[in-house]
């Protein structure tokens, strides 16, 4: 089995285990295994022995978990998972994908109300079966009802990182054999949600690919034997043009096609753009309807590059609900080559997430100062907080606390059920607080499960421009917002964007890479990307 299948089986196991009365430490152990496996390099997936070796000596991975990993790798399942599958149907586990439904609530639905699927839950809501039950507020019920609609519309879509993971895994053997396919379609355009994972391969390599198990399908394509990935077979002399056509979107291709001479040989994409008398247009930009005109006017921004990322903010630690210590997060950021990292644990209001009392926050600030003194100016930790925007729009804590901090990320975490006027009133008040440096979460959407609360995007951007508040681009794979479509408007108004990972563990810092790819879609000039500063951007007044 490959990485994707092993991780999926392990996730299935964890989600089921959480619905039993298993001890939390057992669940945590499997979660730890998932995290470690997710970050192993491709070499570790070559054989059982390589995998076992890679797991040896990893913190929190004992003999039992190594056996689990080996068995999953060899057979795709383990006895415990099979046993749990007998007890808990897939359709019950699916309920976890809806907003507001943690393990406890799903257990309640399943065991006490015999609700065993999303459809059954929708029926139960319509019939008012949840009303009046403990904890089921009208707002929560409404949130779940809305979540069901989003889930139905997006359930078949892949998150951008999932699409990339599939692509990497499916094509690794081809690359190892010296034949390099190239990604096309929505994943190449870095859309946050992707429907199909597809690539192109030179026709002359088709036999080699088939020898590696790829199977012919209609329309001059090959499909992977068991992953949902396929390859278009393309002639060398058409490579450049086919890359543009298959990367899409269709409207972009139509525009380019009319600018190209008929029947030409074009070996590279760059050459195709030259023939079309255009500068190279990044795949991520091609979803903009006016992109060809922008290119013709010579107004394309300089691309954002990975080298631009000198630091980031908004990470959590064990002070609140993070899995790794302050020091571990700092070391991981240093290992990435970053010059600065802004800590932002949860504020006291977020009690469910271990929000910090003012005293704990002060303690953390002291630890940050101590750590900073050991870095000799080569690296800086910023003392911040992710302060809850309370329902009335005021910020958690008070001025005495705010003024001690390097920066504040202000985010809405509770009472997300708002009308547009309610949301605007709440946000406008929060954004008038002079200590806020970053607006977090934008609308609070979660891809495939939660629509964001409605806001007047333009107005929020104007306020942020006026008050010199940066807006985060949250690279968590489920968030990926501020939505890329609004990044361009932000740039027009001169609003700075800061790429954040919202990492709750060291391995989540890696989200910066996929986040940057999606952020690129927003055509942000590097000058407005705060991460590009070599010295910390806060305090920035
Ligand atoms: Zn948050
Ligand atoms: Zn956060």
XYZ file of C-alpha atoms and ligand atoms in Angstrom:
543
model
C 0.000 0.000 0.000
C 1.117 3.549 -0.586
C 1.149 6.529 1.714
C -2.316 7.762 0.719
C -3.981 4.442 1.453
C -2.126 3.887 4.721
C -3.019 7.390 5.958
C -6.646 6.945 4.911
C -6.918 3.603 6.732
C -5.339 5.105 9.834
C -7.707 8.055 9.724
C -10.644 5.639 9.421
C -9.344 3.846 12.490
C -8.883 7.050 14.518
C -12.317 8.404 13.641
C -13.973 5.163 14.681
C -11.948 4.788 17.834
C -13.077 8.258 18.867
C -16.670 7.059 18.640
C -16.041 4.238 21.113
C -15.293 4.531 24.776
C -11.584 4.066 24.115
C -9.161 5.905 26.395
C -8.097 9.253 24.928
C -4.409 8.308 25.150
C -5.022 5.430 22.744
C -6.587 7.807 20.235
C -3.687 10.222 20.725
C -1.156 7.456 20.044
C -2.708 6.690 16.657
C -2.950 10.407 15.881
C 0.750 10.698 16.603
C 1.435 7.795 14.233
C -0.614 9.549 11.545
C 1.383 12.759 11.957
C 4.718 10.975 11.774
C 3.684 8.926 8.733
C 2.358 12.018 6.975
C 5.763 13.666 7.136
C 7.971 10.703 6.167
C 9.963 11.218 2.952
C 9.154 9.133 -0.173
C 12.178 6.880 0.489
C 10.477 5.564 3.624
C 7.644 4.157 1.497
C 9.840 1.886 -0.632
C 9.518 -1.221 1.551
C 8.281 -2.508 4.910
C 11.838 -2.426 6.212
C 12.409 1.162 5.089
C 9.162 2.220 6.755
C 10.020 0.429 9.970
C 13.466 1.960 10.021
C 12.070 5.451 9.465
C 9.714 5.002 12.423
C 12.382 3.804 14.836
C 13.411 6.402 17.343
C 10.502 8.750 16.508
C 9.032 10.315 19.618
C 5.862 8.575 20.772
C 6.181 5.638 18.359
C 6.666 2.340 20.176
C 6.772 -1.264 19.008
C 2.969 -1.564 18.956
C 2.499 1.407 16.634
C 5.325 0.230 14.394
C 3.553 -3.112 14.030
C 0.346 -1.265 13.148
C 2.207 0.742 10.500
C 3.853 -2.341 9.006
C 0.573 -4.242 8.868
C -1.228 -1.288 7.288
C 1.550 -0.976 4.750
C 1.412 -4.643 3.829
C -2.328 -5.343 3.947
C -4.098 -1.964 3.947
C -5.840 -2.696 7.239
C -5.361 -3.976 10.810
C -7.577 -6.286 12.914
C -8.697 -3.386 15.138
C -9.946 -1.405 12.134
C -11.845 -4.409 10.795
C -13.429 -4.951 14.183
C -14.432 -1.279 14.472
C -15.870 -1.331 10.951
C -18.191 -4.132 12.048
C -19.428 -2.000 14.935
C -19.612 1.411 13.292
C -20.939 1.922 9.762
C -19.185 4.314 7.363
C -22.291 6.480 7.255
C -21.986 7.202 10.992
C -18.338 8.205 10.611
C -19.416 10.500 7.781
C -21.379 12.593 10.281
C -18.045 13.798 11.628
C -17.541 15.781 8.456
C -20.309 18.188 9.435
C -19.558 21.383 11.370
C -20.171 21.333 15.105
C -20.232 17.547 15.282
C -17.357 16.222 17.376
C -17.054 12.612 18.553
C -19.356 13.164 21.556
C -22.233 14.574 19.532
C -21.932 11.918 16.842
C -22.003 9.251 19.552
C -25.141 10.820 20.941
C -26.828 10.916 17.518
C -25.882 7.369 16.765
C -26.415 5.638 20.087
C -29.237 7.632 21.634
C -31.186 8.702 18.563
C -30.221 5.949 16.141
C -29.288 8.545 13.505
C -26.841 6.680 11.276
C -26.349 8.886 8.210
C -26.292 12.441 6.922
C -29.679 11.856 5.303
C -31.165 10.589 8.557
C -29.763 13.606 10.379
C -31.328 15.983 7.886
C -34.678 14.260 8.371
C -34.305 14.471 12.138
C -33.608 18.212 11.923
C -36.629 18.755 9.670
C -38.830 16.908 12.134
C -37.503 18.936 15.041
C -36.083 15.878 16.786
C -33.003 17.707 18.033
C -34.833 20.703 19.422
C -34.688 20.990 23.166
C -31.961 18.399 23.582
C -29.142 19.411 25.875
C -26.485 21.418 24.023
C -28.436 21.538 20.750
C -29.024 25.273 20.507
C -31.045 26.610 17.571
C -27.775 28.144 16.263
C -25.998 24.792 16.320
C -28.881 23.049 14.587
C -28.893 25.748 11.903
C -25.118 25.412 11.491
C -25.402 21.658 11.006
C -28.271 22.095 8.541
C -26.195 24.514 6.459
C -23.202 22.219 6.765
C -25.170 19.364 5.241
C -25.817 21.478 2.135
C -22.131 22.383 1.740
C -21.099 18.813 2.391
C -23.436 17.485 -0.304
C -22.102 19.982 -2.830
C -18.403 19.474 -2.040
C -18.045 15.924 -0.676
C -16.609 14.562 -3.912
C -13.949 17.283 -4.137
C -10.378 16.966 -2.958
C -8.588 19.550 -0.881
C -5.608 20.997 -2.727
C -3.123 19.172 -0.469
C -4.984 15.892 -0.923
C -4.808 16.295 -4.689
C -1.065 16.967 -4.538
C -0.500 13.996 -2.246
C -2.343 11.712 -4.682
C -0.383 13.062 -7.608
C 2.973 12.616 -5.874
C 2.190 9.089 -4.854
C 0.710 7.972 -8.161
C 3.554 9.369 -10.229
C 6.570 8.593 -7.999
C 7.302 5.247 -9.734
C 7.209 7.014 -13.129
C 9.658 9.640 -11.992
C 11.873 6.951 -10.503
C 11.861 5.269 -13.931
C 13.035 8.506 -15.519
C 9.793 9.496 -17.234
C 8.351 12.723 -15.956
C 4.643 13.403 -16.245
C 3.430 16.928 -15.568
C 0.417 17.928 -13.534
C -2.417 19.749 -15.349
C -5.988 20.752 -14.534
C -7.364 22.330 -11.389
C -4.564 21.067 -9.168
C -1.974 22.781 -11.350
C -4.045 25.952 -11.118
C -3.899 25.549 -7.306
C -7.616 25.719 -6.670
C -8.413 25.075 -2.996
C -10.851 22.336 -4.042
C -10.041 20.007 -6.914
C -12.320 17.632 -8.783
C -9.895 15.496 -10.791
C -6.187 14.802 -10.563
C -4.733 14.544 -14.040
C -1.445 14.965 -15.821
C 0.239 14.710 -19.190
C 2.797 12.167 -20.300
C 4.740 11.912 -23.526
C 3.116 9.311 -25.760
C 6.477 7.670 -26.368
C 6.549 6.729 -22.654
C 3.168 5.015 -22.692
C 4.634 1.513 -22.844
C 6.931 2.147 -19.920
C 4.007 3.474 -17.881
C 1.887 0.446 -18.757
C 4.706 -1.838 -17.661
C 4.406 -0.047 -14.290
C 0.728 -0.926 -14.066
C -0.961 2.111 -15.646
C -3.976 1.012 -17.660
C -5.224 2.343 -21.009
C -8.558 4.160 -20.946
C -10.629 5.877 -23.635
C -9.451 9.151 -25.161
C -5.699 8.456 -25.321
C -5.285 8.303 -21.594
C -3.823 6.023 -18.937
C -5.247 5.519 -15.490
C -3.513 4.540 -12.307
C -4.341 0.957 -11.242
C -5.984 1.993 -7.966
C -5.654 5.726 -7.288
C -8.040 8.237 -8.935
C -5.345 9.771 -11.140
C -5.038 9.713 -14.911
C -2.602 10.857 -17.586
C -3.249 12.287 -21.045
C -0.838 10.964 -23.658
C 0.624 13.794 -25.694
C 2.989 13.983 -28.676
C 6.275 15.784 -28.130
C 5.555 18.395 -30.793
C 2.248 19.267 -29.117
C 3.476 19.280 -25.512
C 3.508 23.054 -25.075
C 0.032 23.562 -26.479
C -1.520 20.548 -24.783
C -0.133 21.676 -21.450
C -2.024 24.960 -21.780
C -5.192 23.311 -23.084
C -5.329 20.649 -20.385
C -4.357 22.997 -17.583
C -7.356 25.135 -18.520
C -9.715 26.595 -17.626
C -11.568 26.245 -20.928
C -12.115 29.998 -21.347
C -8.410 30.706 -20.977
C -7.536 28.035 -23.515
C -10.063 29.466 -25.980
C -8.430 32.882 -25.791
C -4.944 31.475 -26.274
C -6.039 29.167 -29.091
C -7.299 32.061 -31.198
C -3.903 33.735 -30.887
C -1.908 30.724 -32.045
C -1.128 29.870 -35.667
C -2.722 26.621 -36.796
C -0.756 23.382 -36.858
C 2.483 24.405 -35.293
C 4.970 22.368 -33.335
C 5.373 23.739 -29.815
C 7.613 21.849 -27.473
C 7.237 23.952 -24.353
C 4.550 26.026 -22.710
C 6.842 29.064 -22.720
C 7.218 28.772 -26.494
C 3.432 28.618 -26.849
C 3.045 31.889 -24.943
C 5.722 33.475 -27.118
C 3.855 32.409 -30.225
C 0.701 33.910 -28.733
C 2.693 37.129 -28.179
C 2.155 37.055 -24.456
C 4.384 36.939 -21.415
C 4.221 33.675 -19.484
C 1.040 33.503 -17.420
C 1.299 31.354 -14.296
C -1.207 28.468 -14.163
C -2.522 29.815 -10.852
C -3.535 33.086 -12.547
C -5.427 31.553 -15.438
C -8.771 31.479 -13.634
C -9.021 35.278 -13.876
C -11.263 36.177 -16.798
C -9.271 39.283 -17.681
C -5.826 37.747 -17.249
C -4.856 37.918 -20.937
C -5.695 41.629 -21.050
C -3.723 42.218 -17.854
C -0.783 40.390 -19.418
C -1.024 42.406 -22.625
C -0.974 45.640 -20.658
C 2.194 44.405 -18.960
C 0.529 44.528 -15.568
C 1.197 41.029 -14.261
C 2.671 41.162 -10.772
C 5.980 39.519 -9.976
C 5.201 35.949 -8.873
C 5.418 35.081 -5.202
C 8.207 32.589 -4.660
C 9.049 30.260 -1.797
C 12.136 32.380 -1.212
C 9.869 35.266 -0.264
C 8.802 33.554 2.944
C 11.054 34.876 5.712
C 8.707 34.233 8.591
C 5.094 33.853 9.590
C 2.669 34.355 12.454
C -0.351 32.674 14.040
C 0.935 29.391 15.430
C -0.270 27.580 18.536
C 1.739 25.779 21.209
C 1.112 23.544 24.215
C 0.271 26.720 26.156
C -3.191 26.393 24.562
C -4.370 23.578 22.247
C -1.165 23.011 20.257
C 0.586 19.631 20.295
C 4.154 20.941 20.441
C 6.020 23.252 22.787
C 6.925 26.870 22.174
C 10.539 25.900 21.796
C 9.766 23.050 19.385
C 7.711 25.382 17.189
C 10.531 27.940 17.211
C 13.127 25.325 16.303
C 10.955 24.047 13.460
C 10.602 27.579 12.073
C 14.359 28.079 12.310
C 14.876 24.779 10.504
C 12.729 26.169 7.674
C 15.147 29.059 7.455
C 12.662 31.579 8.785
C 13.870 34.735 10.522
C 10.832 35.267 12.705
C 7.789 33.495 14.025
C 4.737 34.976 15.697
C 3.188 32.889 18.453
C -0.573 33.268 18.838
C -2.204 30.891 21.273
C -5.889 31.096 22.057
C -7.230 33.791 24.341
C -8.993 33.041 27.610
C -12.482 33.160 26.132
C -11.674 30.058 24.059
C -11.781 27.799 27.109
C -12.498 24.733 24.944
C -9.103 25.315 23.284
C -7.157 25.947 26.480
C -7.284 29.733 26.082
C -4.688 31.530 28.201
C -5.373 33.533 31.330
C -3.517 36.872 31.439
C -1.052 35.256 33.852
C -0.285 32.338 31.548
C 0.077 34.759 28.662
C 2.611 36.760 30.676
C 4.477 33.545 31.460
C 4.634 32.716 27.795
C 5.871 36.217 26.994
C 8.680 35.752 29.525
C 9.643 32.426 27.948
C 9.663 34.103 24.537
C 11.996 36.823 25.813
C 14.339 34.217 27.276
C 14.390 32.253 24.034
C 14.941 35.405 21.976
C 18.029 36.227 24.014
C 19.543 32.901 22.923
C 19.109 33.584 19.209
C 21.636 36.415 18.964
C 19.388 38.368 16.657
C 19.337 35.637 13.995
C 15.738 34.791 14.776
C 12.893 36.506 16.605
C 9.826 35.126 18.298
C 6.919 37.529 18.489
C 4.670 37.454 21.527
C 1.125 37.570 20.277
C -2.249 36.060 20.856
C -5.204 34.942 18.782
C -7.812 37.000 20.563
C -11.435 36.003 20.261
C -13.727 38.591 18.796
C -16.572 38.407 21.306
C -20.175 38.414 20.090
C -20.457 42.181 20.724
C -17.306 42.881 18.698
C -15.060 43.689 21.639
C -11.811 41.800 21.979
C -10.906 39.255 24.628
C -8.777 40.601 27.550
C -8.350 44.335 28.060
C -5.952 47.117 27.178
C -3.611 46.203 30.026
C -3.014 42.845 28.312
C -3.155 44.030 24.691
C -0.432 46.642 25.119
C 2.025 44.026 26.373
C 1.906 42.113 23.106
C 3.784 42.448 19.823
C 0.670 41.781 17.834
C -2.874 40.451 17.994
C -4.671 38.215 15.516
C -8.386 38.823 15.967
C -10.642 35.892 15.069
C -14.267 34.892 15.440
C -14.540 31.419 16.989
C -18.005 31.272 18.497
C -21.503 32.297 17.526
C -20.707 31.994 13.832
C -24.372 32.031 12.952
C -24.791 35.662 11.940
C -26.646 37.725 9.411
C -24.505 40.028 7.304
C -25.372 43.157 9.330
C -24.599 41.309 12.578
C -21.289 40.030 11.261
C -20.340 43.467 9.963
C -21.155 45.207 13.208
C -19.093 42.686 15.111
C -16.098 42.835 12.770
C -16.125 46.609 12.344
C -15.973 47.051 16.080
C -13.135 44.557 16.429
C -11.193 46.183 13.594
C -11.467 49.565 15.275
C -9.376 48.229 18.157
C -5.943 49.834 17.630
C -4.082 46.790 18.951
C -5.327 44.454 16.222
C -2.635 43.826 13.617
C -4.108 40.841 11.775
C -7.654 39.826 10.935
C -7.921 36.034 11.272
C -10.209 33.596 9.450
C -12.024 36.218 7.260
C -15.380 34.351 7.142
C -14.622 31.233 9.172
C -15.456 28.897 6.297
C -14.309 25.291 6.352
C -14.067 23.716 2.925
C -16.380 20.736 2.462
C -18.266 21.428 5.669
C -18.962 24.987 6.736
C -19.992 28.016 4.748
C -18.477 31.200 6.105
C -20.584 33.862 7.768
C -21.700 36.489 5.268
C -19.654 39.700 5.210
C -19.353 42.807 3.080
C -15.888 41.890 1.808
C -15.200 45.227 0.155
C -16.053 47.168 3.288
C -13.815 44.947 5.451
C -10.947 45.494 3.032
C -11.480 49.261 3.174
C -11.428 49.246 6.960
C -8.260 47.149 7.015
C -6.637 49.546 4.551
C -7.632 52.528 6.681
C -6.570 51.012 10.005
C -3.443 49.372 8.603
C -4.548 45.901 9.593
C -3.128 42.975 7.672
C -5.400 40.128 6.614
C -4.272 36.576 7.056
C -4.216 34.030 4.301
C -4.741 30.991 6.502
C -3.019 28.010 4.859
C -4.848 25.352 6.826
C -6.034 23.059 3.975
C -9.659 23.406 5.071
C -9.532 27.197 5.358
C -7.408 28.648 2.553
C -8.821 32.094 3.128
C -9.114 35.054 2.662
C -10.518 33.585 -0.529
C -8.055 34.106 -3.404
C -10.662 36.060 -5.361
C -10.526 38.769 -2.713
C -6.746 38.921 -2.477
C -6.562 40.905 -5.704
C -9.023 43.495 -4.376
C -7.028 43.683 -1.165
C -3.921 44.403 -3.212
C -5.717 47.141 -5.165
C -6.528 48.848 -1.870
C -2.980 48.379 -0.600
C -3.974 45.971 2.171
C -1.137 43.715 3.309
C -1.630 39.960 3.388
C 0.205 37.652 5.745
C 0.456 33.942 5.002
C -0.187 32.004 8.201
C -0.295 28.282 8.932
C -2.455 28.338 12.070
C -0.199 25.377 12.934
C -1.216 23.427 16.004
C 1.805 21.102 15.648
C 5.253 21.225 14.097
C 4.222 19.219 11.052
C 1.485 21.726 10.228
C 4.056 24.469 9.625
C 4.513 22.698 6.273
C 1.139 24.082 5.213
C 2.921 27.287 4.239
C 3.990 25.732 0.946
C 0.544 24.688 -0.311
C -0.879 27.897 1.139
C 1.541 29.980 -0.877
C 0.570 28.109 -4.056
C -3.110 28.942 -3.529
C -2.389 32.502 -2.383
C -0.517 32.988 -5.674
C -3.890 32.881 -7.406
C -4.729 36.225 -5.837
C -2.036 38.071 -7.867
C -0.613 39.715 -4.799
C 2.528 41.735 -5.481
C 5.394 40.607 -3.204
C 5.552 44.124 -1.728
C 2.217 43.494 0.014
C 3.183 40.091 1.378
C 4.302 40.717 4.954
C 6.095 37.347 5.115
C 8.646 38.732 2.647
C 10.079 41.092 5.265
C 13.366 39.915 6.708
C 12.625 41.663 9.986
C 9.364 41.088 11.856
C 6.542 43.286 10.517
C 5.043 43.873 13.965
C 4.519 46.088 15.810
C 3.815 47.974 12.598
C 2.217 51.262 13.581
Zn -8.614 30.470 15.087
Zn -5.534 29.696 15.344
